[in-house]
């Protein structure tokens, strides 16, 4: 009975939130768990085939949603915390929303994105069958402490589950270390050729996770991802089970997975990782992957993943949360040959990380080239990001506290495309600005 | 023509969060005045002799506890040279982990990391990490220093002069109300990452001291346009008014 009360309370809170125009992605679950703390433990009973969880610094929302979308395309019923609310309360909220009024839920799969720091808590309630770990980068240090701490937390979580199948990014030594833990069954995916120009960006994870010596790389993809080995203890990039080669990034992204040709409508090298993680997890669950490209067609990217808005020129919104993400976003902007304007918005709210020091770890100098027309800075930390450009001797054409002004200024230039690079909390407000400008006829409202 | 040599110590291990912003700031603020600086790195793999005789500014950044342990072994090999360099008035900027390593020791829960003993200070690991924006009032530069701190250690600076009084934030030990150490031409602080870009006076202070050591009759740095830097600094000061 307590369980039913908890489910109803959660459902009512969700409905109330909806009326108030809010997407309640975690508070209903939070409240329901206060009434019935073990609600999350019921999940396993509701899932027929398997629970697949996704962790990692970058790409977990995309990977998790792609996973869900691919399984749905196969005709399965899937529970997914699609909104990216990735702590226990977010997962319970997703459960409640899918439950009927009798508190029953029956799905084939659960695809759950989980915040790394919360994995040990979540695993006390929900035992996953497969866990994908995408990568570990320096991210929001003021919240997590250090990468070493995050690694230890994940190890603690993994140890709680016997026989856990891990689908790991084999190009990331920090992910591969989890495959060496007791009792796990590891599978690795990776990109097995040099694709990008080799550059000297921040490789915070370049030390051997086993012995601490500096690893040697045959090639890098970005950050510490690549083909590495430790000259001291012999730790090296493992045998890759899901192997990408023959990569072409434009005009359409093309590559092969284990020799199978893929052509996908995605931007950004990093998306290859998200795609092969899903491919690997499907395979590990015994699901067919013959029509993998077909399975992906139904997938709609979340907001801010190179999301295009059609004004008199395309305005492309890109979310990045940390140096690795920003460097990849800048690399993607630079593969676009059109004359362009770039807006960079930096906030420092709790979900962004209060500390903006990481801006100095981003290779912002690479934004400057002969295709860059206007550069605009905005956001709560507009002065920090503007200073960052000053110390690269890059002129910022407009510094403004208003995203609306920033976009309007770019719509007036003769550039062919405009990129808006934002961090987390700037995302939704920017999307709202872009939608409102679209409604008002492309920003000619003054 | 003034041309300084900046030595970045162990950037392969100690590079937590944007330390390169500090190096960039030192270099750019010289270049914008028609001077120059070359930056050299001394990494863990370096086998070249550790020679500070032509070095004008030494920079030591922050790192994780694990990385600090590795570094302290390497640094201790050069203890004598570093101590002599500092006593001779050599400029040294040490941030976060680098700051702790300048002291006598850093006592962690299960072990103690020996320091360089350049400053008469010691650090002990505290329970909670001290994290947040910081504003200091610094007599040394005659103004406010702003930054961000994130440290588990509590540093006790004894009779040393602090870098500044804490106006907002935790500081050295969350109790004394002081932050950092200023000793001879050493600036040691928990304010990590890009400390110097938002504190151009502090940057120029270090540059001036370094130049004067090499050129005693140097008359001082000419002013440059710091409007953006000052705005960025004042934004933090005003936002985090106690």
XYZ file of C-alpha atoms in Angstrom, chain A residues 138-143 145-146 148-149 200-204 206-209 212 214 348 354-358 360-364 380-381 383-384 386-388 390-393 399, chain B residues 11-13 15-21 24-25 28-29 31-32 41 45 63-67 70 129 131 133 148 150 192-194 197-198 225-226 228-229 231-232 235-236 239-240:
88
model
C 38.413 16.189 -16.004
C 35.000 17.617 -15.273
C 33.524 19.824 -12.610
C 36.349 19.284 -10.179
C 34.685 21.350 -7.535
C 31.942 18.728 -7.338
C 37.321 16.155 -6.464
C 39.658 14.448 -8.828
C 41.233 9.349 -9.199
C 38.336 9.768 -6.800
C 49.075 18.538 -27.729
C 45.903 19.230 -25.779
C 45.361 18.482 -22.131
C 45.948 14.835 -21.530
C 45.189 14.651 -17.849
C 47.930 10.023 -19.766
C 49.460 8.263 -16.784
C 49.199 4.545 -16.517
C 46.258 3.782 -14.232
C 51.525 5.654 -12.662
C 53.649 8.108 -18.357
C 29.019 29.047 -13.519
C 31.291 26.896 -9.997
C 34.911 26.901 -11.044
C 35.605 28.208 -14.538
C 39.369 27.572 -14.434
C 38.867 24.834 -17.015
C 42.163 27.781 -19.743
C 42.453 24.093 -20.607
C 40.377 24.553 -23.767
C 42.291 25.225 -26.972
C 40.311 28.355 -27.767
C 27.398 34.833 -16.464
C 31.181 34.516 -16.793
C 34.447 38.471 -18.518
C 36.361 35.263 -17.917
C 36.562 37.306 -22.935
C 39.844 37.420 -21.016
C 40.587 33.905 -22.203
C 42.426 38.260 -25.003
C 45.325 36.122 -23.796
C 45.295 34.285 -27.123
C 45.435 37.674 -28.895
C 30.843 41.234 -25.357
C 53.786 20.320 -15.941
C 53.381 16.669 -16.943
C 52.262 15.896 -13.403
C 48.756 20.762 -14.270
C 45.468 20.610 -12.506
C 43.086 22.995 -14.180
C 44.363 25.770 -16.330
C 47.792 26.434 -14.873
C 48.840 27.230 -18.399
C 46.727 30.384 -18.056
C 50.327 32.574 -20.815
C 49.628 35.651 -18.699
C 51.717 37.932 -22.907
C 52.080 40.809 -20.471
C 55.131 40.671 -25.089
C 52.486 43.402 -25.051
C 59.364 22.794 -19.060
C 61.454 12.327 -17.895
C 48.029 18.152 -8.959
C 46.069 15.303 -7.494
C 47.393 13.715 -4.284
C 48.724 10.785 -6.291
C 50.595 13.046 -8.687
C 55.375 11.320 -7.470
C 37.488 19.988 0.900
C 35.948 24.781 -2.410
C 35.394 31.552 -5.046
C 39.022 29.920 -6.872
C 39.750 23.696 -4.037
C 44.446 27.703 -8.532
C 44.111 27.698 -12.265
C 44.298 31.041 -13.966
C 44.866 36.858 -15.789
C 42.241 38.258 -13.403
C 45.275 48.547 -21.144
C 43.876 46.415 -18.347
C 39.054 43.890 -19.333
C 41.182 42.372 -16.567
C 36.349 44.426 -15.018
C 36.739 40.664 -14.594
C 32.937 41.429 -11.144
C 34.121 38.726 -8.706
C 29.502 39.367 -6.689
C 31.049 37.809 -3.601
